[in-house]
Tab-separated table of C-alpha atoms in Angstrom:
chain	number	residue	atom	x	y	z
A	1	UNK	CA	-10.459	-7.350	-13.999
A	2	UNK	CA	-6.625	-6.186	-14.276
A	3	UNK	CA	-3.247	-7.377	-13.997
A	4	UNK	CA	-1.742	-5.239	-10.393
A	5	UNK	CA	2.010	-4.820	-9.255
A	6	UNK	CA	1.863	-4.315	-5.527
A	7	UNK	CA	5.342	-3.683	-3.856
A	8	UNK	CA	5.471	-3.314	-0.438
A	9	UNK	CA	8.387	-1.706	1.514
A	10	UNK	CA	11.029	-2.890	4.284
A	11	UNK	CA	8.552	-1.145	7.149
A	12	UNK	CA	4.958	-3.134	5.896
A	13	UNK	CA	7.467	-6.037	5.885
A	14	UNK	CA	8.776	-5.822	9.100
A	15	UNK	CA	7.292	-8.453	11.231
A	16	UNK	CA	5.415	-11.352	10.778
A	17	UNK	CA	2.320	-9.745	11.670
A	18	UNK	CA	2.399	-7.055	9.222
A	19	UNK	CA	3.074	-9.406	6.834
A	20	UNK	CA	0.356	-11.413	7.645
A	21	UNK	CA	-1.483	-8.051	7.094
A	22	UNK	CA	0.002	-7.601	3.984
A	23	UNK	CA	-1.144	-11.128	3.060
A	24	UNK	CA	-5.023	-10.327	3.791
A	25	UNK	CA	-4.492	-7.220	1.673
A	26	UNK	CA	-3.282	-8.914	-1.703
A	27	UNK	CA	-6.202	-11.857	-0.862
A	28	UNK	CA	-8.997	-8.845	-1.015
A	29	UNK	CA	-7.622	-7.772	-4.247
A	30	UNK	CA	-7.174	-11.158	-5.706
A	31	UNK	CA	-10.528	-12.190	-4.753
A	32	UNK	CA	-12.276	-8.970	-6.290
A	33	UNK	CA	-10.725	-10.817	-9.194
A	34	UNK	CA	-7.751	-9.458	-9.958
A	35	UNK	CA	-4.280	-10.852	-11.268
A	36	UNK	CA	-1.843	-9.687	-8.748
A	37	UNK	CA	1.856	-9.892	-8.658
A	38	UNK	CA	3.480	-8.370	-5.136
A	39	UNK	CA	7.240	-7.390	-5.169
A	40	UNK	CA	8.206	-7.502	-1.376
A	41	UNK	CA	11.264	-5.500	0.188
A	42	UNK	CA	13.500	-7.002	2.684
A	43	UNK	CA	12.141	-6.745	6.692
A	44	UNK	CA	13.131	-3.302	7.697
A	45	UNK	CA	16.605	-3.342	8.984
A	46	UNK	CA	17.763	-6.122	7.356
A	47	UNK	CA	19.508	-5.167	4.447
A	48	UNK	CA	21.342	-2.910	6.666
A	49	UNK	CA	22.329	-6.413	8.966
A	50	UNK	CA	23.672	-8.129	6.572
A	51	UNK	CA	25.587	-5.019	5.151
A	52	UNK	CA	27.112	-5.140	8.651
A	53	UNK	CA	28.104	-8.943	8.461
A	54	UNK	CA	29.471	-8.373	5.435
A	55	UNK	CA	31.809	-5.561	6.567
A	56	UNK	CA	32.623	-7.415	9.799
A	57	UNK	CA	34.493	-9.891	7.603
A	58	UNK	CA	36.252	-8.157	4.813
A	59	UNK	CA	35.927	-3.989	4.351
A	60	UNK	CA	35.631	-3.156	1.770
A	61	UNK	CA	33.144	-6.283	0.639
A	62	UNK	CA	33.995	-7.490	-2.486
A	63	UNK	CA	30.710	-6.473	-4.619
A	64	UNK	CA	30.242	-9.565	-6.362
A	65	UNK	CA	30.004	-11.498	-2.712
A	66	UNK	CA	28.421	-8.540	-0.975
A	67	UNK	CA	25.379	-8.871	-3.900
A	68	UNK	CA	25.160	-12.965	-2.563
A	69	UNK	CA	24.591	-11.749	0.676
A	70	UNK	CA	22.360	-8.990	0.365
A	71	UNK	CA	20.172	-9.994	-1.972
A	72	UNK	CA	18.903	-12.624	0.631
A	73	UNK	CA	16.986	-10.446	2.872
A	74	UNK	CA	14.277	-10.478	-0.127
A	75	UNK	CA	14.240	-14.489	-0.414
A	76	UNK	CA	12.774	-14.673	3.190
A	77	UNK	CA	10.687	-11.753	2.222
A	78	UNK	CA	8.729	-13.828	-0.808
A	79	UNK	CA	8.983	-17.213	1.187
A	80	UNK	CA	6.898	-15.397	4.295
A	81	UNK	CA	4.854	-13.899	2.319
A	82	UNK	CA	3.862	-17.008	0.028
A	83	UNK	CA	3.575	-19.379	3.534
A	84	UNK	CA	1.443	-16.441	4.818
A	85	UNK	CA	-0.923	-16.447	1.580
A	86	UNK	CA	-1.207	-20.227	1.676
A	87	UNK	CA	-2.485	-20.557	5.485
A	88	UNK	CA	-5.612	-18.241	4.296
A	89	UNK	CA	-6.496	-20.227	1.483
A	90	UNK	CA	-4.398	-18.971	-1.496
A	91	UNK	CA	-2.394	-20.216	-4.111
A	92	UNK	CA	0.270	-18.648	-3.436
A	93	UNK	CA	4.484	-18.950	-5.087
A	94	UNK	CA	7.708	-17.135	-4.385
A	95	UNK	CA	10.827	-16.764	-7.059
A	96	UNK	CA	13.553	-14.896	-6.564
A	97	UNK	CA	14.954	-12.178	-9.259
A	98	UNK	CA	17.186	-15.319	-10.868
A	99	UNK	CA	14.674	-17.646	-11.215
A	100	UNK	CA	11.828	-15.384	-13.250
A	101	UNK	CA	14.476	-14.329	-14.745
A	102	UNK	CA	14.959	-10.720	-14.138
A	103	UNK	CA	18.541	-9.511	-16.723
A	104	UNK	CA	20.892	-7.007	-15.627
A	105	UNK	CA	24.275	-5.745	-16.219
A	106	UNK	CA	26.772	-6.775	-14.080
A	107	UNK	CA	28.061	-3.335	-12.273
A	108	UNK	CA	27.418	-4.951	-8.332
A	109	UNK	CA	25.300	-3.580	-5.731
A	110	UNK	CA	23.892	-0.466	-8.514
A	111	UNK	CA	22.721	-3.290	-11.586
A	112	UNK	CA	20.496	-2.317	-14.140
A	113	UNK	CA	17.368	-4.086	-15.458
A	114	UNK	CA	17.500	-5.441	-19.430
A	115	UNK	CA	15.121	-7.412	-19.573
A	116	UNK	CA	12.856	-9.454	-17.622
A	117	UNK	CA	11.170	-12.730	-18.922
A	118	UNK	CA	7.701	-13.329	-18.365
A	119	UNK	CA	6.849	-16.346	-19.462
A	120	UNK	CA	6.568	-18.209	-15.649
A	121	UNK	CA	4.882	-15.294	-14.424
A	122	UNK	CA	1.930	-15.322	-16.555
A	123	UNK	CA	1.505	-19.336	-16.832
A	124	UNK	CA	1.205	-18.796	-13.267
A	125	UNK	CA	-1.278	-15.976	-13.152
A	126	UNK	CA	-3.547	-17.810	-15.604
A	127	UNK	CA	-3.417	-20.477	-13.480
A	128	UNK	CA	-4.912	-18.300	-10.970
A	129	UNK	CA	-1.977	-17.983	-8.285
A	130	UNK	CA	-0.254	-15.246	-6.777
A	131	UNK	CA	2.995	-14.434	-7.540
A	132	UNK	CA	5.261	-13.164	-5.032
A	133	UNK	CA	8.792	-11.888	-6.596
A	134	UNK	CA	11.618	-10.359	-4.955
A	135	UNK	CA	12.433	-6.802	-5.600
A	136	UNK	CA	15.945	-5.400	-5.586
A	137	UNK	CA	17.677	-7.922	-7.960
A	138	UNK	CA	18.485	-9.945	-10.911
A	139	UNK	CA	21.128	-12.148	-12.612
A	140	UNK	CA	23.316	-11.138	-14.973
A	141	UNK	CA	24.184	-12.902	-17.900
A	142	UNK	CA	27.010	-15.275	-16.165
A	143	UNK	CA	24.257	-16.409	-14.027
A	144	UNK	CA	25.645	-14.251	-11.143
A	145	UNK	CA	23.395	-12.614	-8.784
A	146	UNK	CA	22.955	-8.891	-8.447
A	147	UNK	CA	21.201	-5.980	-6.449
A	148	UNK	CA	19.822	-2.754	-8.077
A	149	UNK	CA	20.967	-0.354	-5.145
A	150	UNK	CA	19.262	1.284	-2.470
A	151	UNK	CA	15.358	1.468	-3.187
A	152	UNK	CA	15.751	-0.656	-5.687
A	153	UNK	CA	12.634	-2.933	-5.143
A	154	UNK	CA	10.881	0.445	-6.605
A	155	UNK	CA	12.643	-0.370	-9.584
A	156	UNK	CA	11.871	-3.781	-10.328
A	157	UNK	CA	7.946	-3.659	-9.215
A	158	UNK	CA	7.640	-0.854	-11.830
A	159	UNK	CA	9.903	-3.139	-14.585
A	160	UNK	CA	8.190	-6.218	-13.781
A	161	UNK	CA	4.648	-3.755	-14.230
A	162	UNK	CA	5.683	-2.932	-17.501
A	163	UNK	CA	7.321	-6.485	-18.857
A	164	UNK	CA	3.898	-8.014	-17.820
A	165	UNK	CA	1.878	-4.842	-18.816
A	166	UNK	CA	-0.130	-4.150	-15.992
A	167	UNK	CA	-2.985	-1.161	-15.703
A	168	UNK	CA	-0.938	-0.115	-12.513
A	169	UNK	CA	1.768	-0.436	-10.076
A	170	UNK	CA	0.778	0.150	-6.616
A	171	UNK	CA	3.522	1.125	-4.180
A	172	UNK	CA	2.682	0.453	-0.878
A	173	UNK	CA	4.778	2.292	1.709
A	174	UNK	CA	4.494	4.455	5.269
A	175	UNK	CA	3.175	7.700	3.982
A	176	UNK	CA	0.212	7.328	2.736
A	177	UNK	CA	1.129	9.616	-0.822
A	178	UNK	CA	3.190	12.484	-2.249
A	179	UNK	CA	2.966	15.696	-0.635
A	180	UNK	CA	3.499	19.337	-1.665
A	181	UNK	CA	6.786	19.670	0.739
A	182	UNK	CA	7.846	17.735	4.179
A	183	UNK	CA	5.136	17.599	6.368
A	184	UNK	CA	7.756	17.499	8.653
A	185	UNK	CA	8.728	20.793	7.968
A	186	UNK	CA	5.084	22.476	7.075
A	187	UNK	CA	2.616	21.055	8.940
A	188	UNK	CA	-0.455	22.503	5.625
A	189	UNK	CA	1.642	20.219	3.330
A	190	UNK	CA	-1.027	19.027	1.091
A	191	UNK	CA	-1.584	15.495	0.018
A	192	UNK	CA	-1.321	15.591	-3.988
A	193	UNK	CA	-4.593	13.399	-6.023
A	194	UNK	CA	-2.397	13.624	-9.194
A	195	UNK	CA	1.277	14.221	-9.968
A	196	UNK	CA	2.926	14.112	-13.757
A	197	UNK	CA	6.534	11.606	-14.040
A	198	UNK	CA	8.219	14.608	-15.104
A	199	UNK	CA	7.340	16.339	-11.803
A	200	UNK	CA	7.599	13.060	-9.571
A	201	UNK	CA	11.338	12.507	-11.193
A	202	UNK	CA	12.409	16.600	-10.602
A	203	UNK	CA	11.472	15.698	-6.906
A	204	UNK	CA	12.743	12.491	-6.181
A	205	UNK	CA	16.504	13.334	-7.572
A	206	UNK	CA	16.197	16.728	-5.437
A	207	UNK	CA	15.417	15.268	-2.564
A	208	UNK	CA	12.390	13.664	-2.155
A	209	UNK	CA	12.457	10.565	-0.618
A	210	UNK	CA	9.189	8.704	-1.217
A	211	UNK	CA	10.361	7.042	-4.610
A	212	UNK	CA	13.520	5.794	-6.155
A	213	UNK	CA	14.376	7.981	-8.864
A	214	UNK	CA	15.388	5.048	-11.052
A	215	UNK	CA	11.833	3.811	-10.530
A	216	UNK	CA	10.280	6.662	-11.545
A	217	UNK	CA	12.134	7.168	-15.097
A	218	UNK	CA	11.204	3.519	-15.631
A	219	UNK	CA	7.373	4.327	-15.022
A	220	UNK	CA	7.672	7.478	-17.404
A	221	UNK	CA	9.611	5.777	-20.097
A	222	UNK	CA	7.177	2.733	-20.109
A	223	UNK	CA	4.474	4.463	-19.085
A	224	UNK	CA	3.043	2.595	-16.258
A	225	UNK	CA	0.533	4.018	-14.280
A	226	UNK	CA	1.946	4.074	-10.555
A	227	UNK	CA	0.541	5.429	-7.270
A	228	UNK	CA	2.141	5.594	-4.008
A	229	UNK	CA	-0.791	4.761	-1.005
A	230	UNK	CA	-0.421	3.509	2.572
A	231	UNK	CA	0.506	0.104	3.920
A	232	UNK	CA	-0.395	1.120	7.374
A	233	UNK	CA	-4.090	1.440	7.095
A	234	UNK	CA	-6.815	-1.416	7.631
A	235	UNK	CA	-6.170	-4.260	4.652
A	236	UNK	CA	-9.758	-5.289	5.071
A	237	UNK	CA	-10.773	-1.835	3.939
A	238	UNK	CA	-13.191	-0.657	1.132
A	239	UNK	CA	-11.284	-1.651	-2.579
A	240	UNK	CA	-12.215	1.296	-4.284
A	241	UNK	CA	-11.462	3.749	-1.852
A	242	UNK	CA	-8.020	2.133	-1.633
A	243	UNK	CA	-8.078	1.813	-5.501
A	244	UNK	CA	-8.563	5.739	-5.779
A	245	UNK	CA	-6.449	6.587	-2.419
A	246	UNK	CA	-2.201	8.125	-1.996
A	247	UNK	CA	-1.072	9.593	-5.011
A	248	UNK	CA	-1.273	8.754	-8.871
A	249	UNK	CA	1.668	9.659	-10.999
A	250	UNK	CA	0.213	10.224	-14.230
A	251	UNK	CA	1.035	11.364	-18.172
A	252	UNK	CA	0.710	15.239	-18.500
A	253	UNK	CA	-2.082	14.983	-21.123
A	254	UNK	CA	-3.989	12.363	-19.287
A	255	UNK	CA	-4.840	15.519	-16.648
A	256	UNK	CA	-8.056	17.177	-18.109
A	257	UNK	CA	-7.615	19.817	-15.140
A	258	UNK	CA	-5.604	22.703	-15.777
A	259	UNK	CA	-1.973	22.018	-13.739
A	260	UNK	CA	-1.032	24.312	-11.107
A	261	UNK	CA	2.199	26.377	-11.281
A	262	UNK	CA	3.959	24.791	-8.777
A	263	UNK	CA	2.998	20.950	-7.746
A	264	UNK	CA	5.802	20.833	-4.788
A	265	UNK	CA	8.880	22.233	-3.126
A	266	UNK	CA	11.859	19.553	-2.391
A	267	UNK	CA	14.913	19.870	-0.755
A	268	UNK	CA	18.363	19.268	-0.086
A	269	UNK	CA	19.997	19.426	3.336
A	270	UNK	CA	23.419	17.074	2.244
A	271	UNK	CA	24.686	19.574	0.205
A	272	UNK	CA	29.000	21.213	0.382
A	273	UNK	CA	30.071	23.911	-1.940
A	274	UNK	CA	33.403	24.062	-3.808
A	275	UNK	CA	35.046	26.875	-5.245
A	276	UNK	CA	38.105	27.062	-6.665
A	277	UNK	CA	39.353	30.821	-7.517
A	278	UNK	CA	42.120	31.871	-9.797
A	279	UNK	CA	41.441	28.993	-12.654
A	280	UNK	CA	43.196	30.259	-15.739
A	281	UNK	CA	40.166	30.642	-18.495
A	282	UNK	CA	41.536	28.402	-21.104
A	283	UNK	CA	39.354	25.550	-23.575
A	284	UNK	CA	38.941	22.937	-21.062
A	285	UNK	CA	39.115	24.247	-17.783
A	286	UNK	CA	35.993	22.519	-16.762
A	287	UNK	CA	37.168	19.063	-17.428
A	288	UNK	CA	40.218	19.642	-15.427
A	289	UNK	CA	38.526	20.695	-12.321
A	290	UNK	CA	35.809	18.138	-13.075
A	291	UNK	CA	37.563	15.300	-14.471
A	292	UNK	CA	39.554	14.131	-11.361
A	293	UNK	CA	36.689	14.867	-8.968
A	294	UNK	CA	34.582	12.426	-11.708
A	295	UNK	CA	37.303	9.733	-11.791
A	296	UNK	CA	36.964	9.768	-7.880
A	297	UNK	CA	32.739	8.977	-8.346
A	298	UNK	CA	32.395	11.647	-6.585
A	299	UNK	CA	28.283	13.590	-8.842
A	300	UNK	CA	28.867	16.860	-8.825
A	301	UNK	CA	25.456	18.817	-9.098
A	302	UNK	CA	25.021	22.571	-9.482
A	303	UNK	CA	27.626	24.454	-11.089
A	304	UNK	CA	28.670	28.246	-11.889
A	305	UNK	CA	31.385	29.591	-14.074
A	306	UNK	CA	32.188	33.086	-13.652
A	307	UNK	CA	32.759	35.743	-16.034
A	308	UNK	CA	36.588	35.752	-16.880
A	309	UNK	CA	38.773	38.791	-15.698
A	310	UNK	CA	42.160	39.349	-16.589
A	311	UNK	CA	42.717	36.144	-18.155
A	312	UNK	CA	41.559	34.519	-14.539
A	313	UNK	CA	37.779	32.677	-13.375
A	314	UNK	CA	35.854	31.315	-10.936
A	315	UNK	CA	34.538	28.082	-10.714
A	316	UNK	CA	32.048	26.768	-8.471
A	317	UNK	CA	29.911	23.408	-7.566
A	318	UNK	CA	28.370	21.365	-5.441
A	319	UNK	CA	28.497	17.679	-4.461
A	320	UNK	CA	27.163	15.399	-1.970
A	321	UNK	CA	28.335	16.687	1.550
A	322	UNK	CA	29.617	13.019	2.516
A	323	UNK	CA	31.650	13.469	-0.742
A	324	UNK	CA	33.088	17.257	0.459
A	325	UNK	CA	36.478	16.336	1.934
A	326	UNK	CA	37.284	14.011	-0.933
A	327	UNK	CA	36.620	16.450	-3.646
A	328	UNK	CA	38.608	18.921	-1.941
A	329	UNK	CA	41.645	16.781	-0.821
A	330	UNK	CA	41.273	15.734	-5.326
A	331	UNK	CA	41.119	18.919	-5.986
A	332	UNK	CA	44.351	20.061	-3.400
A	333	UNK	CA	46.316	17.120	-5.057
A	334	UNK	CA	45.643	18.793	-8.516
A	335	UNK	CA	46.471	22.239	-7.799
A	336	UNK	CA	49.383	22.506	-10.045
A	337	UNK	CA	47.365	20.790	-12.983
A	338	UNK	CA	44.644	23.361	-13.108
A	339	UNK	CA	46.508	26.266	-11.679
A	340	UNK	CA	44.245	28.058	-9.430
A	341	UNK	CA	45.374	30.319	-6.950
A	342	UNK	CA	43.029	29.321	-3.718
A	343	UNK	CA	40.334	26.740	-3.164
A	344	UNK	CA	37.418	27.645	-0.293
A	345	UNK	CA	34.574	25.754	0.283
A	346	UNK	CA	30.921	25.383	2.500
A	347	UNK	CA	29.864	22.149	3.793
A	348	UNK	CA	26.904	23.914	5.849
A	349	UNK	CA	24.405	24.265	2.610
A	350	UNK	CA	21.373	23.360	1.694
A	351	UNK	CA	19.436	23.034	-1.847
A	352	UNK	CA	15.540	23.787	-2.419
A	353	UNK	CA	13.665	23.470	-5.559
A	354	UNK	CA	10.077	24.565	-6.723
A	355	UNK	CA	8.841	22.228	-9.151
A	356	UNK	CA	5.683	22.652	-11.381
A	357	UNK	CA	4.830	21.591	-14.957
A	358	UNK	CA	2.535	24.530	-15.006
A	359	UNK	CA	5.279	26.853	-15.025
A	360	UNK	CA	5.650	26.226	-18.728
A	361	UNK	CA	2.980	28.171	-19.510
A	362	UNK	CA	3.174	30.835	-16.609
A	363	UNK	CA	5.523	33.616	-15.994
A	364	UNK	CA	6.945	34.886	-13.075
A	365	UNK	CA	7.948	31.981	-10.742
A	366	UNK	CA	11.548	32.665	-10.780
A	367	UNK	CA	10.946	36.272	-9.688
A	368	UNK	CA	8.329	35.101	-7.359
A	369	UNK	CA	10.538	32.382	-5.440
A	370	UNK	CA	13.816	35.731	-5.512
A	371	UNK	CA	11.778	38.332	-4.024
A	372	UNK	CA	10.144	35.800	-0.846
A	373	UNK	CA	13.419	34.653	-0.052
A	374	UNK	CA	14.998	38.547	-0.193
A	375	UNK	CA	11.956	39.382	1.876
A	376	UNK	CA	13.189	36.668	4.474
A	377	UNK	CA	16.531	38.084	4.403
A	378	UNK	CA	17.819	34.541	2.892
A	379	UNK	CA	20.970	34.948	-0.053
A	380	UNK	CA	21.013	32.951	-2.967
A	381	UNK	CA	24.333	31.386	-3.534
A	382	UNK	CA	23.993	29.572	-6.898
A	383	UNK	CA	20.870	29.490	-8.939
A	384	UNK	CA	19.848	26.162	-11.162
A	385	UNK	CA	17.091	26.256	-13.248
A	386	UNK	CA	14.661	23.507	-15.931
A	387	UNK	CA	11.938	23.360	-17.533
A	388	UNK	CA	9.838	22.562	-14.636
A	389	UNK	CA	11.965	23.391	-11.577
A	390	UNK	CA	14.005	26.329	-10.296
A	391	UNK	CA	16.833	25.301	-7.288
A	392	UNK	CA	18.331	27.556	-4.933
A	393	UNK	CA	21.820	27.022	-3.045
A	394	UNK	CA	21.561	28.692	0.239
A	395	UNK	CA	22.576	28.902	3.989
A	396	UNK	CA	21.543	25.397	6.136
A	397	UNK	CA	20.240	27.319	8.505
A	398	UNK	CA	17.416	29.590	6.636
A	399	UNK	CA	16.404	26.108	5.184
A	400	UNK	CA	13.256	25.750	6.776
A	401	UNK	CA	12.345	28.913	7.366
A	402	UNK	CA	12.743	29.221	3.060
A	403	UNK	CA	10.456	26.146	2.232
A	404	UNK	CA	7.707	27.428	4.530
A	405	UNK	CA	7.940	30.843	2.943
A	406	UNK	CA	7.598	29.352	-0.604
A	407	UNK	CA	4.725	26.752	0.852
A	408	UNK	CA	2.659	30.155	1.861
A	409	UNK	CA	3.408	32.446	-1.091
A	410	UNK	CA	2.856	29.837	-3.814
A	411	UNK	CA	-0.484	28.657	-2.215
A	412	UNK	CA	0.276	24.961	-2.073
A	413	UNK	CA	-2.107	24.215	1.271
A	414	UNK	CA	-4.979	25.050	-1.040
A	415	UNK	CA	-6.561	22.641	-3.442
């Protein structure tokens, strides 16, 4: 039997009774005679609460304090949990991040894992107990507490998995796997069996929401077999159908089956478009526009340099759409650094990417992906390319209409 790393999301934590549900769950697996370690979220909606509180006192929260009280939506998680395993029958203990310990840095509310020590874990474990440890934080190493942002209970299930060496991580969560696109916005999106890190990590930083991208470049750099299945089905149900259910993310060369071009189509609809015309085309030119708009954390994502005329470019990017006015009110106050002649920008775009390790060894996507969207009347703003993925800037409103296109004409509702 195997060490498991279940983590189960703010939804399948959300009231006591699905918690009790998520209790029966980890009992099935620990009685088929597994070692099982669960990494809870906090209830839905409650990191968001005491966000709020927070804010309602002092705005902005000072990050040190604000990582104090966010981090405690996770200790009630573990303690329920633990209470819920004991009253049917198991032995059953909680420990927050702190007390495992779990290392970070100390950059507030966006930490990073260093280490994680496993020496409680697996004296418990071989004692024959669950253990129940809260996701989305550590310590760092002046014994202050601290939260690995957003999603970040992704993140430390998959750490803790590969500190303690598990033979998987299972990520329990309210879709019941990875898909080929939104099945929101193409009702054949296609349930994937098998999906490589590289792809899963092209799709969650374009857009894809199902898994942390932090978590995911832990996974492939430790390699630790994940898969992404459904909390919302019956916990009693068959083990090895669960076992083999959702999707596993998986090493390329562990595939024997030959990959398909194109694994799945993400996108982007919080996208703005800068472009500031007249730059003088000098050594350094970049870091001028880019510099200040960096120094204001403000990521800056696709970007386009034109060819210089007359001494005189065009540069162009794209940020975060929340992020729009600030990089162009940066970029207005620097006007006389750089020397441009006119800034104009498009807060109404939107950002789609194919993604595919197969397209390694095939030909042709790029021009495949051009000629549906010219055939759908859709122009291509900026073009971004890897690899194993091919992005598209283009108008928010064709950005539907250009994912179901590519769905059809690269035959992802087939197996």
């Amino acid at each position: 039997m195997a060490l498991i790393v279940h983590k189960y999301g703010g939804t399948s934590m959300g009231s006591t009774d699905r918690i009790k549900n998520v209790a029966r769950r980890v009992a099935k697996w620990h009685d088929a005679g597994h070692q099982i370690v669960v990494v809870p979220s906090a209830m839905s909606g409650e990191t968001n609460r005491l966000i709020a509180l927070a804010r309602e006192v002092q705005n902005p929260p000072d990050p040190r304090e604000l990582d104090m009280i966010a981090s405690t939506g996770e200790q009630v998680s573990v303690g329920l949990l633990s209470m819920a395993l004991q009253s049917i029958g198991k032995s059953a203990v909680s420990y927050a991040g702190w007390q495992v310990a779990i290392k970070t840095d100390s950059a507030f509310t966006k930490a990073r894992i260093q280490s994680i020590d496993d020496e409680k874990v697996k004296r418990d474990l071989d004692a024959g107990k669950i253990v129940i440890i809260t996701g989305f934080q550590g310590v760092d190493e002046n014994d202050n507490i601290s939260t690995l942002g957003r999603g970040g209970s992704d993140t430390s299930a998959v750490a803790i998995a590969a500190a303690l060496k598990a033979a998987e991580c299972l990520i329990y969560t309210d879709v019941d796997g990875v898909y080929t696109t939104d099945p929101r916005v193409v009702s054949e999106a296609r349930r994937l069996k098998a999906i490589t890190f590289e792809e899963m990590l092209e799709l969650a930083s374009l857009g894809s929401k199902v898994l942390q991208t932090r978590s995911v470049e832990f996974a492939g750099n430790y390699r630790v077999p994940t898969r992404v299945l459904s909390s919302l089905t019956d916990p009693l149900m068959d083990l090895d159908t669960e076992a083999n259910s959702g999707t596993l993310i998986s090493f390329e060369e562990d595939t024997h089956m030959e990959q398909a071009v194109i694994s799945g189509i993400a996108f982007n609809r919080d996208e703005a478009k800068i472009t500031v015309l007249g730059v003088p085309d000098r050594p350094g030119v970049a870091y001028h526009i880019l510099g200040p708009v960096a120094e204001a954390n403000i990521e800056v994502d696709m970007i386009i340099q034109n060819q210089s005329v007359d001494g005189k470019t065009d540069f162009t990017f794209t940020v975060s759409r929340n992020d729009y006015q600030k990089a162009v009110d940066v970029l207005n106050g620097q006007k006389a650094e750089i020397g441009y002649s006119t800034l104009v920008g498009d807060a109404k775009v939107s950002k789609i990417s194919v993604v595919g390790v197969g397209m390694r060894s095939h030909v042709g996507v790029a021009s495949q992906m051009f000629r549906t969207l010219s055939e759908e009347n859709i122009n291509i703003m900026m073009i971004s390319t890897s690899e194993i993925k091919i992005s598209v800037l283009i108008d928010e409103k064709y950005m539907e209409l250009a994912v179901r296109a590519l769905h059809k004409v690269f035959e992802l509702e087939k197996e």
